[in-house]
mmCIF file of C-alpha atoms and ligand atoms in Angstrom:
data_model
loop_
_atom_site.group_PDB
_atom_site.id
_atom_site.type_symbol
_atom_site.label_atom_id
_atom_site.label_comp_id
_atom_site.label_asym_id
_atom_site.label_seq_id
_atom_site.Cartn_x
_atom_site.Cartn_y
_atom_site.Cartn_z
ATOM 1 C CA UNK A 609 -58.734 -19.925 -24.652
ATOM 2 C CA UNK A 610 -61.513 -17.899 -23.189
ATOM 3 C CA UNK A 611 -62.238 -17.652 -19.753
ATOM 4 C CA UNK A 612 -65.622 -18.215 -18.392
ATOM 5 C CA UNK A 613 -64.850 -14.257 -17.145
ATOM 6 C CA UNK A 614 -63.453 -13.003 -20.900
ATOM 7 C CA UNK A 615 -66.517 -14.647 -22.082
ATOM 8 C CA UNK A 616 -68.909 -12.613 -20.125
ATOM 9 C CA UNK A 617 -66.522 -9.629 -20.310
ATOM 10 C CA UNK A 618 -66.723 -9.749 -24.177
ATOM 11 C CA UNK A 619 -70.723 -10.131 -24.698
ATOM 12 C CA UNK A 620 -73.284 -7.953 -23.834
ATOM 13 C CA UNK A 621 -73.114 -7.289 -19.963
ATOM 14 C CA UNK A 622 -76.405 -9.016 -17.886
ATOM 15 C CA UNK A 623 -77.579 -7.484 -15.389
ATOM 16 C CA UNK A 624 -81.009 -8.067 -13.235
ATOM 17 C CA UNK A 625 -83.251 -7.324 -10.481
ATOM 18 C CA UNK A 626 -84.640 -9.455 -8.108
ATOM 19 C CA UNK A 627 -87.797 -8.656 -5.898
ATOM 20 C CA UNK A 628 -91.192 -9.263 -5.114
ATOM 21 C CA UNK A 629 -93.233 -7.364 -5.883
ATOM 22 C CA UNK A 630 -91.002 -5.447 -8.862
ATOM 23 C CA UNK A 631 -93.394 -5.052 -11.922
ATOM 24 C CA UNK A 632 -93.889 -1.176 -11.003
ATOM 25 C CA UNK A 633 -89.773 -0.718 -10.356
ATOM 26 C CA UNK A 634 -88.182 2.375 -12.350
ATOM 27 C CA UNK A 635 -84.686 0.663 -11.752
ATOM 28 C CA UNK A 636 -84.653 -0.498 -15.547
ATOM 29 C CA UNK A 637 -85.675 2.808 -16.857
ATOM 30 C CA UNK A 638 -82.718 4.191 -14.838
ATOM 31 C CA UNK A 639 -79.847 1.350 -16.081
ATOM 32 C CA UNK A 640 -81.213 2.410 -19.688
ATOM 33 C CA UNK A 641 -80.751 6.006 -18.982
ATOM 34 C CA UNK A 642 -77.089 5.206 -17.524
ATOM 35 C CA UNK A 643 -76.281 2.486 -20.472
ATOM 36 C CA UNK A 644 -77.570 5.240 -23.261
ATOM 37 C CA UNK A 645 -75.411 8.360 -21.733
ATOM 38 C CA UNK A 646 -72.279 6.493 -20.799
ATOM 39 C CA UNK A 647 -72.231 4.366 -23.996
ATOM 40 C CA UNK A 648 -71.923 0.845 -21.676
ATOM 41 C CA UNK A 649 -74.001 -1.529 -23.642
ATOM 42 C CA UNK A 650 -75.937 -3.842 -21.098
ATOM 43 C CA UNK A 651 -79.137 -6.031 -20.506
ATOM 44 C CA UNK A 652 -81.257 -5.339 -17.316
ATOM 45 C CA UNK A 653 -84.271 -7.107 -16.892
ATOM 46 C CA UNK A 654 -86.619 -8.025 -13.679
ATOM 47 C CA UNK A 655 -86.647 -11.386 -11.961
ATOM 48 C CA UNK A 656 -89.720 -12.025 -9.594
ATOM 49 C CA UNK A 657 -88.492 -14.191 -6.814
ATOM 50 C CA UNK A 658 -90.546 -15.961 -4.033
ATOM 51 C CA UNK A 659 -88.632 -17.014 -0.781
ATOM 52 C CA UNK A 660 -88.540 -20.611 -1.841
ATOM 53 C CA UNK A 661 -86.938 -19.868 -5.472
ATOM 54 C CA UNK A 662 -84.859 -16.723 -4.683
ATOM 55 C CA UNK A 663 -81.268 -17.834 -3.783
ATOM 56 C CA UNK A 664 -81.820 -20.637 -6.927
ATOM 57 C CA UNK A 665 -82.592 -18.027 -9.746
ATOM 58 C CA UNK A 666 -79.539 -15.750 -8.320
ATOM 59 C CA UNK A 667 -76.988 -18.826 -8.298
ATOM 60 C CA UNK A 668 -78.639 -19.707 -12.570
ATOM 61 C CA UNK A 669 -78.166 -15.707 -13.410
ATOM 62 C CA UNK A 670 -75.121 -15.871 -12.654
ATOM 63 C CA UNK A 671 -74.531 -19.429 -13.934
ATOM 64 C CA UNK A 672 -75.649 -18.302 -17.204
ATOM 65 C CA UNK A 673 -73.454 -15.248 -17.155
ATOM 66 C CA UNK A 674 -74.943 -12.656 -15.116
ATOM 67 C CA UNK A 675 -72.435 -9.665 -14.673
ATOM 68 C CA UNK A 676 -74.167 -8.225 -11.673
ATOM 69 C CA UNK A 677 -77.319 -7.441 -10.268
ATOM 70 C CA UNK A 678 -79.505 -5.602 -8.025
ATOM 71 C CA UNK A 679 -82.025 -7.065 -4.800
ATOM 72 C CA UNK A 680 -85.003 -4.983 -3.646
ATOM 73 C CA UNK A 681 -87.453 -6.416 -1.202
ATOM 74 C CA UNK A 682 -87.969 -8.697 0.289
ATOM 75 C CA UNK A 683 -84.826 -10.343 -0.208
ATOM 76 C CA UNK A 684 -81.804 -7.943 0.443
ATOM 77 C CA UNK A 685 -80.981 -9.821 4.158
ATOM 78 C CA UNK A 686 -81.090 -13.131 2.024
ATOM 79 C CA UNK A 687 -79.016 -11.531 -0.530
ATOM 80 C CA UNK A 688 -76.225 -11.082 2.650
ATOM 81 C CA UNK A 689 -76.676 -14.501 3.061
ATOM 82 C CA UNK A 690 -76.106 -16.311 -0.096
ATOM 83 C CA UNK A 691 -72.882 -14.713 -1.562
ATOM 84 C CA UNK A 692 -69.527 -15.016 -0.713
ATOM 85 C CA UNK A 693 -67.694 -12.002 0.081
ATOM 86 C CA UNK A 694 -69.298 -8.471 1.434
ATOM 87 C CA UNK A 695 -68.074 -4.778 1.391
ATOM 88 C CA UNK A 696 -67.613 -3.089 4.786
ATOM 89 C CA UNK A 697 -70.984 -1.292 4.695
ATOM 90 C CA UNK A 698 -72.876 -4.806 3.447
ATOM 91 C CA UNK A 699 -71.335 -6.542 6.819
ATOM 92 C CA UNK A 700 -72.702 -3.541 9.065
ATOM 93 C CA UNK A 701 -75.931 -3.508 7.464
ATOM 94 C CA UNK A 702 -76.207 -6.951 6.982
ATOM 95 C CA UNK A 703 -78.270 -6.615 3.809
ATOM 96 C CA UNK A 704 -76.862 -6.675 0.255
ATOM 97 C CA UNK A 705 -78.529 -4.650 -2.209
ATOM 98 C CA UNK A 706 -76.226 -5.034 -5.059
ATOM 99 C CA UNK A 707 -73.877 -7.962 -6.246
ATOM 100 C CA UNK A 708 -71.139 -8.231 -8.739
ATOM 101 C CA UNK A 709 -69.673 -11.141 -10.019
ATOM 102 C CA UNK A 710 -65.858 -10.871 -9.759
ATOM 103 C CA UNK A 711 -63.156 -12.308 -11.284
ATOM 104 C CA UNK A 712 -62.414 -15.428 -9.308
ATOM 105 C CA UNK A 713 -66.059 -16.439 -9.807
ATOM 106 C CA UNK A 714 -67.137 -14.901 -6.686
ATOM 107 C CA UNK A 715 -70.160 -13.176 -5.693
ATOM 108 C CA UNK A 716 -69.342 -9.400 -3.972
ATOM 109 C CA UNK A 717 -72.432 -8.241 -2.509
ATOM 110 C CA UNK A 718 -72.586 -4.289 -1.448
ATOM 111 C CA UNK A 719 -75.246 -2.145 -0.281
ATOM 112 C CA UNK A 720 -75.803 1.423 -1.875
ATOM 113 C CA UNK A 721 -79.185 1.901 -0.269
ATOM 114 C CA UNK A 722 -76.962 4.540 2.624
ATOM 115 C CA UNK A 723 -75.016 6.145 0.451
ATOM 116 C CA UNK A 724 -77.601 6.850 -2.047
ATOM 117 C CA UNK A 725 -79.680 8.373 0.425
ATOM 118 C CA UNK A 726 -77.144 10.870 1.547
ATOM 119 C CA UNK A 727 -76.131 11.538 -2.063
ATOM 120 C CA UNK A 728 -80.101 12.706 -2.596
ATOM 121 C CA UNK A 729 -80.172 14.713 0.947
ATOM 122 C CA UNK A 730 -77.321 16.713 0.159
ATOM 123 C CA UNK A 731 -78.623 17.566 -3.455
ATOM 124 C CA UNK A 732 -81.434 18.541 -1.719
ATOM 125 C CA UNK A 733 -79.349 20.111 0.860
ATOM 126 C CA UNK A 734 -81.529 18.194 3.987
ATOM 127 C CA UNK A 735 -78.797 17.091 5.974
ATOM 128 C CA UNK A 736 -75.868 19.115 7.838
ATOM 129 C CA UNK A 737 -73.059 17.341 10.425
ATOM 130 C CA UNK A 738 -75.049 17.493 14.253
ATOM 131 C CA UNK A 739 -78.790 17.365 12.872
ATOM 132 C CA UNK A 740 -81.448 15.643 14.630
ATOM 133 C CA UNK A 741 -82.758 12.760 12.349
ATOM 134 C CA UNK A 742 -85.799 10.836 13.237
ATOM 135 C CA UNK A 743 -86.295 7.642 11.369
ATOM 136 C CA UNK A 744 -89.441 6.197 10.728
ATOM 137 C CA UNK A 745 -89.494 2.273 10.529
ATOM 138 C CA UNK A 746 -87.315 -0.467 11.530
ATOM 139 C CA UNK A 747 -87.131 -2.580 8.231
ATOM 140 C CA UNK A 748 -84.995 -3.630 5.812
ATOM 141 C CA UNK A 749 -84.543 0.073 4.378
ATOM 142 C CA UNK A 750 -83.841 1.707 7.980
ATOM 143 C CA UNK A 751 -81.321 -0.722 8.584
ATOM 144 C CA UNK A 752 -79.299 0.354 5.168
ATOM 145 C CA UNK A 753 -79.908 3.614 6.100
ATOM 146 C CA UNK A 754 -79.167 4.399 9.832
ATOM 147 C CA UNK A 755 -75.650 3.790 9.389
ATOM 148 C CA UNK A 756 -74.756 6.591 7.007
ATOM 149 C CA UNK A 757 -77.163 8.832 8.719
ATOM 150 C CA UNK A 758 -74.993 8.204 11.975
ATOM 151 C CA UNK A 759 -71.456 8.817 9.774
ATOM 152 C CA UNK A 760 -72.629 12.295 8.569
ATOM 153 C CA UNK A 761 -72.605 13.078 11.713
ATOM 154 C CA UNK A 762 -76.360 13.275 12.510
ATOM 155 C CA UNK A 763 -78.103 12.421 16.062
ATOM 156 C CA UNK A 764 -80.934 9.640 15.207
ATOM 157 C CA UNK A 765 -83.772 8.721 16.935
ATOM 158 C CA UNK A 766 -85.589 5.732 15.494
ATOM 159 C CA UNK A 767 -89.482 4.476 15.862
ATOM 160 C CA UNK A 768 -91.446 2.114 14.549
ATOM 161 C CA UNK A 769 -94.771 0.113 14.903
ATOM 162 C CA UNK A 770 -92.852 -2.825 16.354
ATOM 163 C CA UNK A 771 -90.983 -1.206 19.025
ATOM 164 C CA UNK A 772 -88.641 -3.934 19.844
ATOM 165 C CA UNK A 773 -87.499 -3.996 16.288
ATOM 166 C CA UNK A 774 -86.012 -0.125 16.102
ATOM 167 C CA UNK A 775 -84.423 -1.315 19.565
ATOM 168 C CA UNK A 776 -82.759 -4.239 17.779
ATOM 169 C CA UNK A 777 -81.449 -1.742 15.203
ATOM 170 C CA UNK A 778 -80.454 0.949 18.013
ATOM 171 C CA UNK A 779 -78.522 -2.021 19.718
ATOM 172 C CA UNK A 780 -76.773 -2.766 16.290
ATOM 173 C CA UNK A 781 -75.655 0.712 15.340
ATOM 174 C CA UNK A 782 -75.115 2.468 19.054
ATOM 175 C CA UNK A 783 -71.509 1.593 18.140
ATOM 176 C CA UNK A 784 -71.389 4.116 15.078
ATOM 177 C CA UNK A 785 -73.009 7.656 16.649
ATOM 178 C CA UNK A 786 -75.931 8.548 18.688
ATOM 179 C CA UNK A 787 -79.042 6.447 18.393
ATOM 180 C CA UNK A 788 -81.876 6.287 20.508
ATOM 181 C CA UNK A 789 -85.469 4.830 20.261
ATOM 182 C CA UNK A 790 -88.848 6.487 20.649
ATOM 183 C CA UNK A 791 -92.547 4.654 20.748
ATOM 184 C CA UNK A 792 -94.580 6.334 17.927
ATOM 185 C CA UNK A 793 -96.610 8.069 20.482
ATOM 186 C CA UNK A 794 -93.870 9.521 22.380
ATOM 187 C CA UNK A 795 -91.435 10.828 19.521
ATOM 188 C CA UNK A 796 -93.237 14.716 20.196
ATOM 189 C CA UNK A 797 -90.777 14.688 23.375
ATOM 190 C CA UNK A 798 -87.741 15.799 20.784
ATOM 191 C CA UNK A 799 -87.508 18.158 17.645
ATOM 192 C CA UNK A 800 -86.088 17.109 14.706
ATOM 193 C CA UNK A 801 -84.309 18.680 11.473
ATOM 194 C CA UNK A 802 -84.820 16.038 9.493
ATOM 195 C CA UNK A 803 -87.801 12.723 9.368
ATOM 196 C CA UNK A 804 -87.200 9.890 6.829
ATOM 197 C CA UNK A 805 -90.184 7.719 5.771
ATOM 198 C CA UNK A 806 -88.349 4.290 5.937
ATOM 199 C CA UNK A 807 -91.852 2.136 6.140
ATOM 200 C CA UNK A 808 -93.553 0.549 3.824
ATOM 201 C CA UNK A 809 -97.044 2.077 4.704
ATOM 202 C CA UNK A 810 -97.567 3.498 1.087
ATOM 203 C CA UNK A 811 -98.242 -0.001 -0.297
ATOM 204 C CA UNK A 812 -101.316 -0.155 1.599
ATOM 205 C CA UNK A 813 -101.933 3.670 0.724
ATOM 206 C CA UNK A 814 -101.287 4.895 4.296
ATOM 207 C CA UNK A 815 -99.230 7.338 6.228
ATOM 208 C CA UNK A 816 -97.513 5.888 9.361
ATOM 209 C CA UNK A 817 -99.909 6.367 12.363
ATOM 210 C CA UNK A 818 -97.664 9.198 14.751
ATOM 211 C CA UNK A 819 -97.789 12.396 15.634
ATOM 212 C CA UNK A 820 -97.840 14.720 13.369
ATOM 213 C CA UNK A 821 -97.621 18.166 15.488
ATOM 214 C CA UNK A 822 -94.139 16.997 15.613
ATOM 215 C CA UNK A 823 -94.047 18.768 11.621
ATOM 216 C CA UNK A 824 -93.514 22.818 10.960
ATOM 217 C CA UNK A 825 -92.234 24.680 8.106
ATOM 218 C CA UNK A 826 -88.821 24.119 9.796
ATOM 219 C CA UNK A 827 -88.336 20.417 9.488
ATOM 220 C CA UNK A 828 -87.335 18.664 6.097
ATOM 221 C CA UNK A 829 -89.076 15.744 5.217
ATOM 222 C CA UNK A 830 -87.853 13.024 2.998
ATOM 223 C CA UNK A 831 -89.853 9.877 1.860
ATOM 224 C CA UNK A 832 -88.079 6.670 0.644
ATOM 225 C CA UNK A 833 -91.186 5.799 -1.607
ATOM 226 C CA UNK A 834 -92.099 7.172 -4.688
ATOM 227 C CA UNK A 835 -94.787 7.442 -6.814
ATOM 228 C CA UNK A 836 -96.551 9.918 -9.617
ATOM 229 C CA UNK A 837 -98.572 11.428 -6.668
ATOM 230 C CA UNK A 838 -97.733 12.905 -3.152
ATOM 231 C CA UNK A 839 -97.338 10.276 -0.874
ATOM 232 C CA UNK A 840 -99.870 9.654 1.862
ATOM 233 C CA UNK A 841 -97.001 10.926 4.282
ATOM 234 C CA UNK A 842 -95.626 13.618 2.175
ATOM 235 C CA UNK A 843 -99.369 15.102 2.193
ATOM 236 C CA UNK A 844 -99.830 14.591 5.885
ATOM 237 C CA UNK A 845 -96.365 16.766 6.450
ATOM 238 C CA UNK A 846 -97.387 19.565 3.995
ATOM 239 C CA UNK A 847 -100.736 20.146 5.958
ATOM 240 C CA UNK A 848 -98.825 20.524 8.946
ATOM 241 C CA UNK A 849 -96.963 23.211 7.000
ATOM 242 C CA UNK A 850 -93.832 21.473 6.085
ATOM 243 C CA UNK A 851 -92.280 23.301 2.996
ATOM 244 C CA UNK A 852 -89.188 21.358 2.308
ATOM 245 C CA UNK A 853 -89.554 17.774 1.116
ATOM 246 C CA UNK A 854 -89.461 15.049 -1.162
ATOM 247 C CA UNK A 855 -89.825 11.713 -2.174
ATOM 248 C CA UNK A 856 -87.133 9.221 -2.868
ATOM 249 C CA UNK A 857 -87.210 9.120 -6.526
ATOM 250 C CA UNK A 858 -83.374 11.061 -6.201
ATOM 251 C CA UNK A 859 -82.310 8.127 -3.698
ATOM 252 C CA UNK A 860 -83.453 5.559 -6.254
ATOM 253 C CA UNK A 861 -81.262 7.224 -8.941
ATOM 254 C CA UNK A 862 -78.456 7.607 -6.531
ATOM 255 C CA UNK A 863 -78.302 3.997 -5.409
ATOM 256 C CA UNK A 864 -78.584 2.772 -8.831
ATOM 257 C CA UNK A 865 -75.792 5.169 -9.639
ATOM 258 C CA UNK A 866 -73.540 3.309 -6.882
ATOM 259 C CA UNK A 867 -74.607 0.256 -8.426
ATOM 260 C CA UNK A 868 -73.715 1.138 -11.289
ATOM 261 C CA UNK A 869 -70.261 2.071 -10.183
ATOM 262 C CA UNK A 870 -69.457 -1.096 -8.261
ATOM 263 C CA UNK A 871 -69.906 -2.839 -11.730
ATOM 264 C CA UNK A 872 -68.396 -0.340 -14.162
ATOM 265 C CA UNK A 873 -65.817 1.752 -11.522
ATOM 266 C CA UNK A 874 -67.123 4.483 -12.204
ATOM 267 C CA UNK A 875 -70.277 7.081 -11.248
ATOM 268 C CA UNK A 876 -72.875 7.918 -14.027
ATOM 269 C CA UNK A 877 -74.371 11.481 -13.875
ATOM 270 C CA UNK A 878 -77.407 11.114 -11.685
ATOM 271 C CA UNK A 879 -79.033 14.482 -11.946
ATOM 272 C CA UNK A 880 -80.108 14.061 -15.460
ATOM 273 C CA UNK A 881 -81.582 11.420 -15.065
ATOM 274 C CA UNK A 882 -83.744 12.723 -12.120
ATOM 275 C CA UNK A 883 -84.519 14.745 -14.211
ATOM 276 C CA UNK A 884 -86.056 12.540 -17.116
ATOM 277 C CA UNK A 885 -88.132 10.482 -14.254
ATOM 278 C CA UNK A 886 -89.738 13.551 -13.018
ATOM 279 C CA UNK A 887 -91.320 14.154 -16.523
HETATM 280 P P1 LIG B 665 -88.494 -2.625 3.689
HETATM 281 O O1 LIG B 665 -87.445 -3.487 3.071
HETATM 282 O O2 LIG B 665 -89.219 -1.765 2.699
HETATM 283 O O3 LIG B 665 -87.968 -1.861 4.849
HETATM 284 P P2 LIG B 665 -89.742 -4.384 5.557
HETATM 285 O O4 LIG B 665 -88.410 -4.910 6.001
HETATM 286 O O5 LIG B 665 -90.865 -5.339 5.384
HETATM 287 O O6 LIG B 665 -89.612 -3.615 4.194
HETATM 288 O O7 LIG B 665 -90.169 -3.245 6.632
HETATM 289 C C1 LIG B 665 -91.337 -2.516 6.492
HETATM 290 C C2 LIG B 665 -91.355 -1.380 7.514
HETATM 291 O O8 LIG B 665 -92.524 -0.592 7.311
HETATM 292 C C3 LIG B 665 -91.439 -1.857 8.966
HETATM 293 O O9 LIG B 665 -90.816 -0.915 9.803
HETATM 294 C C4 LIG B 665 -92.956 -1.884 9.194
HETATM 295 O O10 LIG B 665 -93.359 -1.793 10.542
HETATM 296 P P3 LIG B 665 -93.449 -3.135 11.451
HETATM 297 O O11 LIG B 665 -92.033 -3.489 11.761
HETATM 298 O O12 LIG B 665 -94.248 -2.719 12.607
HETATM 299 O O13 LIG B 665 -94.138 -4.163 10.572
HETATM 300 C C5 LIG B 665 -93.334 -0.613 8.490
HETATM 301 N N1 LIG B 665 -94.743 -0.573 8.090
HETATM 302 C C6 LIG B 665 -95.351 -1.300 7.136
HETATM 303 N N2 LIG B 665 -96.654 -0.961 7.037
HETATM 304 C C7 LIG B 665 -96.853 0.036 7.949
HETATM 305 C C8 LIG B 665 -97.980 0.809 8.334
HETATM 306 N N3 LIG B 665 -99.177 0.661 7.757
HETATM 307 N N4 LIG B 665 -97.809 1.723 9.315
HETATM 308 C C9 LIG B 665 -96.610 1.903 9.917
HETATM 309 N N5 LIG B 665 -95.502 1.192 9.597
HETATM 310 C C10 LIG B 665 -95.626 0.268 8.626
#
């Protein structure tokens, strides 16, 4: 007879997201690109969660045969929470991004938020071993972030609006590489390579309120968001002459690409489908 695994092995893998908000997300565009070029036939559809329902629609997906799935804010830290066993980089980031459902019926939650950062800033080749990094934003996102910055062997210096949360992140991650923490207004006092977006300011259509003499045509520029447009901060860096930069529409591929391989074991090509997002 069957098992409740063979059965969901043998239909139609199910896949979903869960967030809030998620109606403008591109990750089901991308997990159609990946099913139609590697030939694995699976659903993915969006689930819009609330904090009240979200761990109760994750434990029915699955219930109802849910292969894996992916968590995008606000929920990845509740994600950690909720499932049973975690990959290394899902216990230091202590946020879950993507979950399989394994063979002993447990939940394996991973993050690929880091990695598929670093996959996108060496495409773009924006990051070298000994850069200095400054990260903007103490959020969910920095926190998946910082600690692959800090492996590639990178210097970081974090800000944020809330100071005391970048210092709860510094604290976390001092253990991994250099870390320090700026105030907004004080982050001129360095120079940096590289500066990642990681806030959320785009939703309300804003750049984050720093410096921005900080930029030059020397320093890259990378911002996790991505829309049609320029961002508000990717337009605030190119008046201040920046010439190298992007948005994180190659992160988003990348990390669904990791995603993709924690379910499948193996990596889709990711630069094609960059490629069919940009058009
Ligand atoms: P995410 O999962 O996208 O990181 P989050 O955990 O809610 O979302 O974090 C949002 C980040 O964007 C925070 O660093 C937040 O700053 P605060 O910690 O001060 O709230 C930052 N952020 C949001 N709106 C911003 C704005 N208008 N200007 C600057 N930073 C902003």
């Amino acid at each position: 007879m069957d098992t409740f695994i063979d059965k969901v092995n043998k239909s139609m893998k199910k896949f979903a997201l869960f967030g809030n908000p998620i109606q403008y997300s591109k990750s089901p565009f991308v997990h159609r690109c990946f099913s139609r070029q590697t030939g694995e036939k699976y659903s993915y559809k969006k689930i819009l969660a609330t904090h009240e329902n979200f761990d109760e629609l994750v434990f029915k997906f699955f219930r109802e045969q849910g292969f894996g799935a992916n968590i995008t804010a606000p929920f990845k830290e509740m994600a950690y929470k909720i499932i049973d066993e975690k990959t290394n980089v899902a216990k230091i980031c202590k946020s879950v991004n993507t979950i399989k459902l394994m063979k002993n019926k447990k939940l394996l939650g991973d993050n690929s938020d880091g990695i598929g950062l670093i996959t996108d800033l060496k495409r773009l080749c924006f990051i070298r071993n000994g850069m200095n990094v400054l990260v903007i934003g103490a959020g969910g996102t920095a926190r998946s972030i910082v600690f692959s910055i800090l492996k590639q062997g990178c210097k970081v210096v974090i800000t944020n609006r809330t100071i005391e949360k970048a210092e709860l992140i510094a604290k976390n991650f001092r253990r991994f590489g250099e870390i320090s923490v700026l105030k907004q207004n004080y982050i001129f006092s360095k120079q940096y390579d590289l500066v990642i977006n990681a806030t959320s300011s785009e939703i309300e259509n804003k750049a984050p309120d720093i410096p921005y003499k900080i930029f030059n045509e020397n320093v890259f520029c990378y911002d996790i968001f991505y829309k049609k447009i320029d961002t508000k901060f990717l337009e605030k860096v190119k008046k201040m002459g920046v010439l190298k930069y992007s948005d994180g529409i190659g992160m988003l591929v990348s990390q669904a690409a990791f995603s993709f391989k924690l379910w499948y074991e193996y990596l889709p090509n990711i630069n094609s489908v960059i490629r069919k997002l940009r058009k």
